[in-house]
Amino acid sequence: MPEKSPKNPLVYLIGAGPGDPGLVTVRGRECLGLADVVIYDYLANDDLLRFARPGAELIYAGKVGGHHNREQWQINELLVEKALAGNVVARLKGGDPFVFGRGGEECEALVAAAIPFEIVPGVTAGIGATAYAGIPLTHRGITTSVAFVTGHEGHDKEVSQIDWEGLSLGSGTVVFYMGIKNLPQITANLMAHGRPPETPVALVRWGTRPEQEVLTGTLADIAERACQTGFKAPAITIVGEVVRLREKLRWFDNRPLFGKSILVTRAADQAGEFGAMLGALGARVVECPTIAIVHPETWDDLDGAIAHLDRFHWIVFTSVNAVRFFFERLAASGRDSRSLSGCRVCAVGPKTSAALAPFGIRPDLIPVDYKGEGVVEVFRSEAITGKRILFPKGDRARDVIPQGLAELGAEVTAPVAYRNVMPEALPSGVITDLEERRIDCATFTSSSTVENLAAIVGENRLIRLLEGVTVAAIGPITAGTCRELGLDVHVEPPKYTLAAMTDALVDHFSRKA
Ligand code: SAH
């Protein structure tokens, strides 16, 4: 057998942006997906690691064996070593690699080892965190320049390399990185060199993340305030008149659910939509799937139907999962969408319809009402007496469709294409979040979400873990199940939809505030 030729070594230095995973560049995301090895930093949001390809080696650059921090030279060596082994390496760094990121040093090491590299710029904290704090760096009539300065230069440094006079005399905005510890020296230096003590200052910690914290004050008092409030790194310090604009332009950290951590217990593949709704209002969404979608116990029924697709006049899909598993088995049998050429297709709604698109299938029929009853209704005008209909379904699907279509005279075959089961464990961070009281609200969108959660963690423990946590249930049945399990229900929307649930949460937390 010919030996697998190793890939040519290549390193991408990728700016991860300041935290919000949406702020990575398109190119950065692309390169992450190309890498065999990803070496990432403390400040790079590790949510971005989901863009790495499955099986890629993920290395946290911060710690060696969980202990002391790796030194820069060790990181350089690691980069070179991994690349020379024939890997495509993605070096994921917080913000921008070339702004106080020591990216230049890493490149020097790569040049010395003759390893080719590409730099993918990122949104640096000075740009990202300021934008999310509602502070423009420059503003017509207020300031015409901006400087990014390290605040890390110790006050014990005898001759400062920072041009304090230059920074102090103009009206330019100054953004200090790594300056929280040295805040008293920084503010004192600026004032000593001529910046008025009443100059506004803002500190932005974990900017662009759901944890973002902003503290404002003046050159004269910010150090004291930071000390009093226990304000910690990582944060940037913004000095200049532009800081006043925050009052008017604040948009991110004043959204109605900002700062709230909300547990979403739906199945992972259904959580996205609800999570996005909550996230758009500022919540930190903690996914805690209590339902997992898995294969049926046997494929016999579905495979049997797939082997005789030419017998069917119609196929009905009522979920994205049904589409996924049906086409998975279709492919496993060596067939493809052409086997459906004699078959008309009904999709329950737009999402299921969109899931069919990648297979080149455009549904012939979509009901007005996106549910089982709607499917039966729309088939009334389709003359299906004596027709054979295939309905690949979930194990918990209601009988509405098989029964309704049979009543219309059709012959329905309904093999189980997937099952809803309880996962054995929760994602590792969730229990810690609950134990350390970092969750503000738990949402339950069906009885099985709360039943399964209770079964996974244990009923008594559930009550303990949710003490002081706002419990939201989508409707009366789910709320009843919560109460039976000993939980108080604090939020129950008037309509049983995710949108109404979201509104009810906003309402609840604004009243609480
Ligand atoms: N290369 C990074 C900076 C690394 S230096 C960039 O371009 O952003 C580390 C400093 O960056 C931190 O001490 C802090 O001052 C700043 N920083 C990084 N991410 C930040 C964030 N999300 N919010 C506020 N400051 C941040």
Coordinates of C-alpha atoms and ligand atoms in Angstrom, one line a residue:
M1 CA 0.0 0.0 0.0
P2 CA 1.3 3.5 -0.8
E3 CA 2.2 5.3 2.3
K4 CA -0.1 8.2 3.3
S5 CA 1.9 11.2 2.2
P6 CA 2.0 13.7 5.1
K7 CA 0.4 17.1 4.3
N8 CA 2.6 20.0 3.9
P9 CA 3.1 21.9 7.1
L10 CA 1.0 25.0 7.3
V11 CA 0.0 27.3 10.2
Y12 CA -3.0 29.6 10.3
L13 CA -2.7 32.3 12.9
I14 CA -6.4 33.1 13.5
G15 CA -7.9 36.0 15.4
A16 CA -10.8 34.6 17.3
G17 CA -12.3 38.0 18.0
P18 CA -13.1 39.3 21.5
G19 CA -15.5 36.6 22.6
D20 CA -18.8 36.7 20.8
P21 CA -18.3 33.6 18.5
G22 CA -20.1 35.4 15.7
L23 CA -17.2 37.9 15.5
V24 CA -14.7 35.4 14.0
T25 CA -14.1 36.1 10.3
V26 CA -15.4 33.9 7.6
R27 CA -11.8 33.1 6.7
G28 CA -11.0 32.3 10.3
R29 CA -13.8 29.8 10.5
E30 CA -12.8 28.3 7.2
C31 CA -9.2 27.8 8.3
L32 CA -10.4 26.3 11.6
G33 CA -12.2 23.6 9.6
L34 CA -9.0 22.8 7.7
A35 CA -6.8 22.2 10.7
D36 CA -5.5 18.9 12.0
V37 CA -4.4 20.6 15.2
V38 CA -6.0 23.6 16.9
I39 CA -4.0 25.4 19.6
Y40 CA -6.2 27.9 21.4
D41 CA -5.8 30.5 24.0
Y42 CA -7.6 31.5 27.2
L43 CA -9.1 34.6 25.6
A44 CA -10.3 32.8 22.5
N45 CA -13.9 31.7 23.1
D46 CA -13.8 27.9 23.0
D47 CA -17.3 27.8 21.5
L48 CA -15.4 28.3 18.3
L49 CA -13.8 24.9 18.6
R50 CA -17.0 23.5 17.2
F51 CA -15.8 24.8 13.8
A52 CA -12.8 22.5 14.0
R53 CA -13.3 19.3 12.1
P54 CA -14.3 16.2 14.0
G55 CA -11.2 14.4 15.2
A56 CA -8.9 17.4 15.1
E57 CA -6.5 17.6 18.0
L58 CA -7.4 20.4 20.4
I59 CA -4.7 21.8 22.6
Y60 CA -5.2 24.5 25.2
A61 CA -2.2 26.7 25.0
G62 CA -2.7 28.2 28.5
K63 CA -1.7 25.4 30.8
V64 CA 0.7 22.5 30.7
G65 CA -0.8 19.4 32.3
G66 CA -3.3 21.6 34.1
H67 CA -0.7 23.5 36.0
H68 CA 1.5 26.4 35.2
N69 CA 1.1 28.5 32.1
R70 CA 3.1 27.6 29.1
E71 CA 5.7 30.2 28.3
Q72 CA 5.7 31.9 24.9
W73 CA 8.8 30.0 23.8
Q74 CA 7.0 26.7 24.6
I75 CA 4.0 27.7 22.5
N76 CA 6.4 28.6 19.6
E77 CA 8.0 25.2 19.9
L78 CA 4.7 23.4 20.0
L79 CA 3.6 25.2 16.8
V80 CA 6.7 24.3 15.0
E81 CA 6.7 20.7 16.2
K82 CA 3.1 20.1 15.3
A83 CA 3.5 21.7 11.8
L84 CA 6.7 19.8 11.1
A85 CA 4.9 16.6 11.9
G86 CA 2.9 17.3 8.7
N87 CA -0.1 18.9 10.3
V88 CA -2.2 21.9 9.2
V89 CA -2.2 23.9 12.5
A90 CA -4.7 26.5 13.5
R91 CA -3.4 28.8 16.2
L92 CA -6.5 30.5 17.6
K93 CA -5.8 33.6 19.5
G94 CA -8.1 36.1 21.3
G95 CA -8.9 39.3 19.4
D96 CA -6.4 39.9 16.7
P97 CA -3.2 37.9 16.6
F98 CA -1.1 41.0 15.9
V99 CA -2.5 43.3 18.6
F100 CA -0.8 42.5 21.9
G101 CA -1.2 38.9 20.9
R102 CA 2.5 38.0 20.5
G103 CA 1.5 36.7 17.0
G104 CA 4.6 38.4 15.6
E105 CA 6.8 36.3 17.8
E106 CA 5.1 33.1 16.8
C107 CA 5.5 34.1 13.1
E108 CA 9.2 34.7 13.7
A109 CA 9.5 31.1 15.0
L110 CA 7.7 29.8 12.0
V111 CA 10.0 31.8 9.6
A112 CA 13.0 30.4 11.4
A113 CA 11.7 26.9 10.8
A114 CA 10.7 27.7 7.2
I115 CA 7.1 26.8 7.9
P116 CA 4.6 28.7 5.7
F117 CA 1.8 30.5 7.5
E118 CA -1.2 32.7 7.0
I119 CA -2.5 35.4 9.3
V120 CA -6.2 35.7 9.6
P121 CA -7.0 39.0 11.4
G122 CA -9.6 39.2 14.1
V123 CA -11.7 41.9 15.8
T124 CA -9.4 43.1 18.5
A125 CA -10.9 43.8 22.0
G126 CA -10.3 47.5 21.6
I127 CA -12.7 47.5 18.7
G128 CA -15.1 44.7 19.7
A129 CA -15.5 45.4 23.4
T130 CA -15.9 49.2 22.8
A131 CA -18.6 48.6 20.1
Y132 CA -20.5 46.3 22.5
A133 CA -20.2 48.9 25.2
G134 CA -21.7 51.5 22.9
I135 CA -18.6 53.6 22.8
P136 CA -17.4 54.8 19.4
L137 CA -13.6 55.1 19.3
T138 CA -13.7 58.3 17.3
H139 CA -16.6 60.7 16.9
R140 CA -17.0 63.8 14.8
G141 CA -16.5 66.9 16.9
I142 CA -15.1 64.9 19.9
T143 CA -12.0 63.1 18.9
T144 CA -10.0 62.5 15.8
S145 CA -7.6 59.8 16.9
V146 CA -7.3 56.6 18.9
A147 CA -4.4 54.8 20.5
F148 CA -4.1 51.2 21.6
V149 CA -1.6 51.0 24.5
T150 CA -0.4 48.2 26.8
G151 CA -1.3 48.8 30.4
H152 CA 0.9 45.9 31.4
E153 CA 4.1 47.9 31.6
G154 CA 4.9 47.8 35.2
H155 CA 5.2 51.1 37.1
D156 CA 8.5 49.8 38.4
K157 CA 9.8 50.0 34.8
E158 CA 12.3 52.8 35.2
V159 CA 12.0 54.3 31.8
S160 CA 8.5 53.9 30.4
Q161 CA 8.3 53.2 26.7
I162 CA 4.9 54.8 26.7
D163 CA 4.6 58.3 25.5
W164 CA 2.5 59.5 28.4
E165 CA 2.8 63.1 27.4
G166 CA 1.6 62.4 23.8
L167 CA -1.3 60.4 25.1
S168 CA -2.2 62.9 27.7
L169 CA -2.1 66.2 25.8
G170 CA -4.4 65.5 22.9
S171 CA -8.0 64.7 23.0
G172 CA -7.5 61.3 21.4
T173 CA -9.2 58.2 22.8
V174 CA -6.8 55.9 24.6
V175 CA -7.6 52.2 25.0
F176 CA -5.4 50.3 27.4
Y177 CA -5.1 46.5 27.2
M178 CA -4.1 44.5 30.3
G179 CA -4.3 47.5 32.4
I180 CA -6.7 46.7 35.3
K181 CA -4.0 45.9 37.8
N182 CA -2.1 49.1 36.9
L183 CA -5.1 51.3 36.8
P184 CA -3.9 53.6 39.7
Q185 CA -0.6 54.2 37.9
I186 CA -2.2 54.6 34.5
T187 CA -4.7 57.2 35.6
A188 CA -2.1 59.0 37.7
N189 CA 0.3 59.2 34.8
L190 CA -2.3 60.6 32.4
M191 CA -3.4 63.3 34.9
A192 CA 0.2 64.1 35.8
H193 CA 0.9 64.7 32.1
G194 CA -2.1 66.9 31.6
R195 CA -5.3 64.9 31.0
P196 CA -8.1 66.6 33.0
P197 CA -9.2 64.5 36.0
E198 CA -12.8 64.7 34.9
T199 CA -12.0 62.9 31.7
P200 CA -14.5 60.0 31.4
V201 CA -13.2 56.4 31.6
A202 CA -14.9 53.1 31.0
L203 CA -13.7 49.6 31.9
V204 CA -15.1 46.8 29.8
R205 CA -14.6 43.3 31.1
W206 CA -15.3 40.2 29.0
G207 CA -16.6 42.5 26.3
T208 CA -19.0 41.1 23.7
R209 CA -19.8 38.1 25.9
P210 CA -23.0 37.5 27.9
E211 CA -20.8 38.2 31.0
Q212 CA -19.8 41.6 29.8
E213 CA -19.4 44.1 32.6
V214 CA -18.9 47.8 32.2
L215 CA -17.8 50.3 34.9
T216 CA -17.6 54.0 34.2
G217 CA -16.1 56.9 36.0
T218 CA -13.4 59.6 35.6
L219 CA -9.7 59.6 35.6
A220 CA -9.9 60.9 39.1
D221 CA -12.1 58.1 40.5
I222 CA -12.1 55.0 38.3
A223 CA -9.2 53.3 40.0
E224 CA -10.9 53.7 43.4
R225 CA -14.2 52.5 42.0
A226 CA -12.6 49.5 40.3
C227 CA -11.0 48.6 43.7
Q228 CA -14.3 49.0 45.6
T229 CA -16.3 46.9 43.2
G230 CA -13.6 44.3 42.8
F231 CA -13.5 44.8 39.1
K232 CA -11.2 42.3 37.5
A233 CA -9.3 41.4 34.3
P234 CA -9.6 40.7 31.5
A235 CA -10.8 44.2 30.6
I236 CA -9.9 47.1 28.5
T237 CA -9.8 50.6 29.8
I238 CA -11.1 53.4 27.6
V239 CA -10.1 56.9 28.3
G240 CA -11.7 59.9 26.5
E241 CA -14.8 62.0 25.9
V242 CA -16.3 59.4 23.6
V243 CA -17.0 57.3 26.8
R244 CA -20.0 59.7 27.4
L245 CA -21.7 58.5 24.3
R246 CA -22.4 55.1 26.0
E247 CA -25.3 56.6 27.8
K248 CA -27.0 57.3 24.4
L249 CA -25.6 54.4 22.3
R250 CA -25.7 51.5 24.8
W251 CA -27.4 48.6 23.0
F252 CA -25.9 45.3 24.1
D253 CA -25.8 45.0 27.8
N254 CA -29.2 46.7 28.3
R255 CA -31.2 44.1 26.4
P256 CA -34.0 42.6 28.5
L257 CA -32.4 39.2 29.2
F258 CA -28.9 40.4 29.4
G259 CA -26.9 38.8 32.1
K260 CA -29.4 36.0 32.6
S261 CA -28.2 32.4 32.2
I262 CA -31.1 30.3 30.9
L263 CA -31.1 26.6 30.8
V264 CA -32.6 25.1 27.6
T265 CA -33.6 21.5 28.1
R266 CA -34.9 20.6 24.7
A267 CA -33.3 18.0 22.4
A268 CA -30.0 19.4 21.1
D269 CA -31.3 19.6 17.5
Q270 CA -34.4 21.5 18.6
A271 CA -32.7 23.8 21.1
G272 CA -31.2 26.1 18.4
E273 CA -34.3 28.0 17.6
F274 CA -35.3 28.8 21.2
G275 CA -31.7 29.5 22.1
A276 CA -31.4 31.9 19.3
M277 CA -34.5 33.8 20.5
L278 CA -33.2 34.0 24.0
G279 CA -29.7 34.9 22.9
A280 CA -31.0 37.7 20.7
L281 CA -32.4 39.3 23.9
G282 CA -29.1 39.0 25.6
A283 CA -29.4 35.8 27.6
R284 CA -26.6 33.4 28.1
V285 CA -28.1 30.2 26.8
V286 CA -26.9 27.0 28.5
E287 CA -27.9 24.0 26.5
C288 CA -28.8 21.0 28.6
P289 CA -30.5 18.5 26.3
T290 CA -32.7 16.1 28.2
I291 CA -33.8 14.2 25.1
A292 CA -31.5 12.6 22.6
I293 CA -32.5 11.5 19.1
V294 CA -31.2 8.0 18.3
H295 CA -31.6 5.1 15.8
P296 CA -34.6 2.9 16.1
E297 CA -34.0 -0.5 17.8
T298 CA -34.2 -2.1 14.4
W299 CA -33.9 -0.7 10.9
D300 CA -36.0 -3.7 9.5
D301 CA -39.2 -1.7 9.0
L302 CA -37.7 1.3 7.5
D303 CA -35.3 -0.7 5.3
G304 CA -38.1 -2.9 4.2
A305 CA -40.1 0.2 3.0
I306 CA -37.0 1.6 1.3
A307 CA -36.5 -1.6 -0.6
H308 CA -39.9 -1.1 -2.2
L309 CA -40.1 2.6 -2.6
D310 CA -41.6 2.2 -6.0
R311 CA -44.8 0.8 -4.4
F312 CA -45.6 4.1 -2.6
H313 CA -47.6 6.9 -4.1
W314 CA -46.7 9.4 -1.3
I315 CA -44.1 9.9 1.4
V316 CA -44.9 12.1 4.3
F317 CA -42.2 13.8 6.4
T318 CA -43.2 15.5 9.7
S319 CA -39.7 16.4 11.1
V320 CA -36.2 17.2 10.2
N321 CA -35.1 14.0 12.1
A322 CA -37.4 11.8 9.9
V323 CA -35.8 13.4 6.8
R324 CA -32.3 12.8 8.2
F325 CA -32.7 9.2 9.2
F326 CA -34.7 8.3 6.1
F327 CA -32.0 9.6 3.8
E328 CA -29.3 8.1 5.9
R329 CA -30.9 4.6 5.4
L330 CA -31.6 5.3 1.8
A331 CA -27.9 6.0 1.2
A332 CA -27.0 2.9 3.3
S333 CA -29.0 0.8 0.9
G334 CA -27.0 2.1 -2.0
R335 CA -29.9 4.3 -3.3
D336 CA -30.5 8.0 -3.6
S337 CA -33.3 10.5 -4.2
R338 CA -34.0 9.0 -7.7
S339 CA -35.7 6.1 -5.9
L340 CA -38.4 8.6 -5.0
S341 CA -39.1 9.5 -8.6
G342 CA -42.5 7.8 -8.6
C343 CA -43.4 9.2 -5.2
R344 CA -45.0 12.5 -4.3
V345 CA -43.7 14.2 -1.2
C346 CA -45.5 16.0 1.7
A347 CA -43.6 18.0 4.3
V348 CA -45.3 19.2 7.4
G349 CA -43.8 22.7 7.3
P350 CA -41.0 25.0 6.1
K351 CA -38.3 23.5 8.3
T352 CA -38.9 19.9 7.2
S353 CA -39.1 21.3 3.6
A354 CA -35.7 23.0 4.0
A355 CA -34.2 19.7 5.3
L356 CA -35.3 18.0 2.1
A357 CA -33.7 20.6 -0.2
P358 CA -30.1 19.2 0.1
F359 CA -31.4 16.0 -1.3
G360 CA -32.9 17.8 -4.3
I361 CA -36.5 17.2 -3.1
R362 CA -39.1 19.9 -3.3
P363 CA -42.3 18.9 -1.5
D364 CA -45.5 18.7 -3.6
L365 CA -47.6 19.4 -0.5
I366 CA -47.2 21.5 2.6
P367 CA -50.2 22.0 4.9
V368 CA -51.4 25.4 6.0
D369 CA -51.3 24.2 9.6
Y370 CA -47.9 22.8 10.3
K371 CA -48.9 19.8 12.3
G372 CA -50.4 16.3 12.0
E373 CA -54.0 17.5 11.8
G374 CA -52.9 19.9 9.1
V375 CA -51.4 17.1 7.1
V376 CA -54.6 15.0 7.3
E377 CA -56.6 18.1 6.3
V378 CA -54.4 18.9 3.2
F379 CA -54.8 15.3 2.0
R380 CA -58.6 15.6 1.9
S381 CA -58.3 17.2 -1.5
E382 CA -55.8 14.7 -2.9
A383 CA -57.9 11.7 -3.7
I384 CA -55.8 9.2 -1.8
T385 CA -58.3 6.3 -1.6
G386 CA -56.4 3.1 -2.3
K387 CA -53.1 5.0 -2.4
R388 CA -50.0 3.7 -0.5
I389 CA -48.4 6.3 1.8
L390 CA -45.1 5.9 3.6
F391 CA -44.7 7.9 6.8
P392 CA -41.3 7.4 8.5
K393 CA -41.9 8.6 12.0
G394 CA -40.4 9.1 15.5
D395 CA -41.3 6.5 18.1
R396 CA -43.4 9.1 20.0
A397 CA -45.3 10.3 17.0
R398 CA -49.0 10.6 17.7
D399 CA -51.5 8.5 15.7
V400 CA -53.1 11.5 14.0
I401 CA -51.6 11.0 10.6
P402 CA -51.8 7.2 10.2
Q403 CA -55.3 7.2 11.5
G404 CA -56.5 10.2 9.6
L405 CA -55.0 9.1 6.3
A406 CA -56.4 5.6 6.8
E407 CA -59.8 7.1 7.3
L408 CA -59.4 8.8 4.0
G409 CA -58.9 5.4 2.4
A410 CA -55.1 5.3 2.1
E411 CA -52.9 2.4 3.0
V412 CA -50.3 3.8 5.4
T413 CA -47.0 2.3 6.3
A414 CA -45.4 4.0 9.3
P415 CA -41.9 2.6 10.2
V416 CA -40.1 4.1 13.1
A417 CA -37.1 6.1 11.7
Y418 CA -35.8 7.4 15.0
R419 CA -36.4 7.3 18.8
N420 CA -36.5 10.0 21.5
V421 CA -34.5 8.7 24.5
M422 CA -33.1 10.1 27.7
P423 CA -29.4 10.8 27.5
E424 CA -27.3 9.1 30.2
A425 CA -25.7 12.3 31.4
L426 CA -25.8 16.1 31.1
P427 CA -23.1 18.2 29.5
S428 CA -20.3 18.5 32.0
G429 CA -20.5 22.2 32.7
V430 CA -24.3 22.3 33.4
I431 CA -24.2 20.6 36.8
T432 CA -21.3 22.8 37.9
D433 CA -23.3 25.9 36.7
L434 CA -26.3 24.8 38.7
E435 CA -24.3 23.9 41.8
E436 CA -22.5 27.2 41.7
R437 CA -25.7 29.1 41.3
R438 CA -24.9 30.5 37.9
I439 CA -28.2 29.6 36.3
D440 CA -31.1 32.1 36.6
C441 CA -33.8 30.2 34.9
A442 CA -34.6 26.7 33.7
T443 CA -37.0 26.3 30.8
F444 CA -39.1 23.2 30.2
T445 CA -40.9 22.9 26.8
S446 CA -42.5 19.5 27.4
S447 CA -43.2 17.2 30.3
S448 CA -40.5 14.8 29.2
T449 CA -37.9 17.6 29.4
V450 CA -38.5 18.0 33.2
E451 CA -39.2 14.3 33.8
N452 CA -35.9 13.3 32.1
L453 CA -33.9 16.0 33.9
A454 CA -35.3 14.6 37.2
A455 CA -34.5 11.1 36.1
I456 CA -30.9 12.0 35.1
V457 CA -30.0 14.0 38.2
G458 CA -32.4 12.4 40.7
E459 CA -35.6 14.0 42.0
N460 CA -34.3 15.3 45.3
R461 CA -31.2 16.6 43.8
L462 CA -33.2 18.4 41.1
I463 CA -35.2 20.3 43.7
R464 CA -32.0 21.3 45.4
L465 CA -30.3 22.3 42.2
L466 CA -33.2 24.5 41.1
E467 CA -33.6 26.2 44.5
G468 CA -33.9 29.9 43.8
V469 CA -33.9 29.3 40.0
T470 CA -36.8 30.7 38.0
V471 CA -38.7 27.7 36.5
A472 CA -40.5 28.3 33.2
A473 CA -43.0 25.8 31.8
I474 CA -44.4 26.1 28.3
G475 CA -48.0 25.1 29.2
P476 CA -50.3 23.7 31.8
I477 CA -49.3 20.0 31.3
T478 CA -45.6 20.7 31.5
A479 CA -46.3 23.0 34.5
G480 CA -48.2 20.2 36.2
T481 CA -45.4 17.8 35.7
C482 CA -43.0 20.3 37.2
R483 CA -45.2 20.6 40.3
E484 CA -45.6 16.9 40.6
L485 CA -41.8 16.7 40.8
G486 CA -41.9 19.3 43.6
L487 CA -40.9 22.4 41.7
D488 CA -42.6 25.8 41.9
V489 CA -43.4 27.2 38.5
H490 CA -42.8 30.9 38.1
V491 CA -43.3 31.5 34.4
E492 CA -46.1 30.1 32.4
P493 CA -47.0 31.8 29.1
P494 CA -50.6 32.3 28.0
K495 CA -49.9 30.6 24.7
Y496 CA -47.9 27.4 24.3
T497 CA -45.3 28.6 21.9
L498 CA -41.6 29.4 22.2
A499 CA -42.3 33.0 21.3
A500 CA -44.8 33.4 24.1
M501 CA -42.5 31.7 26.5
T502 CA -39.7 34.1 25.5
D503 CA -42.1 37.1 26.0
A504 CA -43.1 35.7 29.4
L505 CA -39.5 35.4 30.5
V506 CA -38.8 39.0 29.5
D507 CA -41.8 40.1 31.4
H508 CA -40.8 38.1 34.4
F509 CA -37.3 39.4 34.6
S510 CA -38.2 43.0 33.9
R511 CA -40.7 42.9 36.8
K512 CA -38.1 41.3 39.0
A513 CA -35.6 44.1 38.1
Ligands
SAH1 N1 -4.9 39.9 20.9 C1 -5.9 40.4 21.9 C2 -5.3 41.1 23.1 C3 -4.5 40.2 23.9 S1 -3.9 40.9 25.3 C4 -6.8 41.3 21.1 O1 -6.5 41.7 20.0 O2 -7.8 41.7 21.7 C5 -5.0 40.5 26.6 C6 -5.9 41.7 26.9 O3 -6.8 42.0 25.9 C7 -6.7 41.6 28.2 O4 -5.9 41.8 29.3 C8 -7.7 42.6 28.0 O5 -7.2 43.9 28.3 C9 -8.0 42.6 26.5 N2 -9.1 41.8 26.1 C10 -9.1 40.6 25.4 N3 -10.4 40.2 25.2 C11 -11.2 41.0 25.9 C12 -12.6 41.2 26.1 N4 -13.4 40.3 25.6 N5 -13.0 42.2 26.8 C13 -12.2 43.1 27.3 N6 -10.9 43.1 27.2 C14 -10.4 42.1 26.5

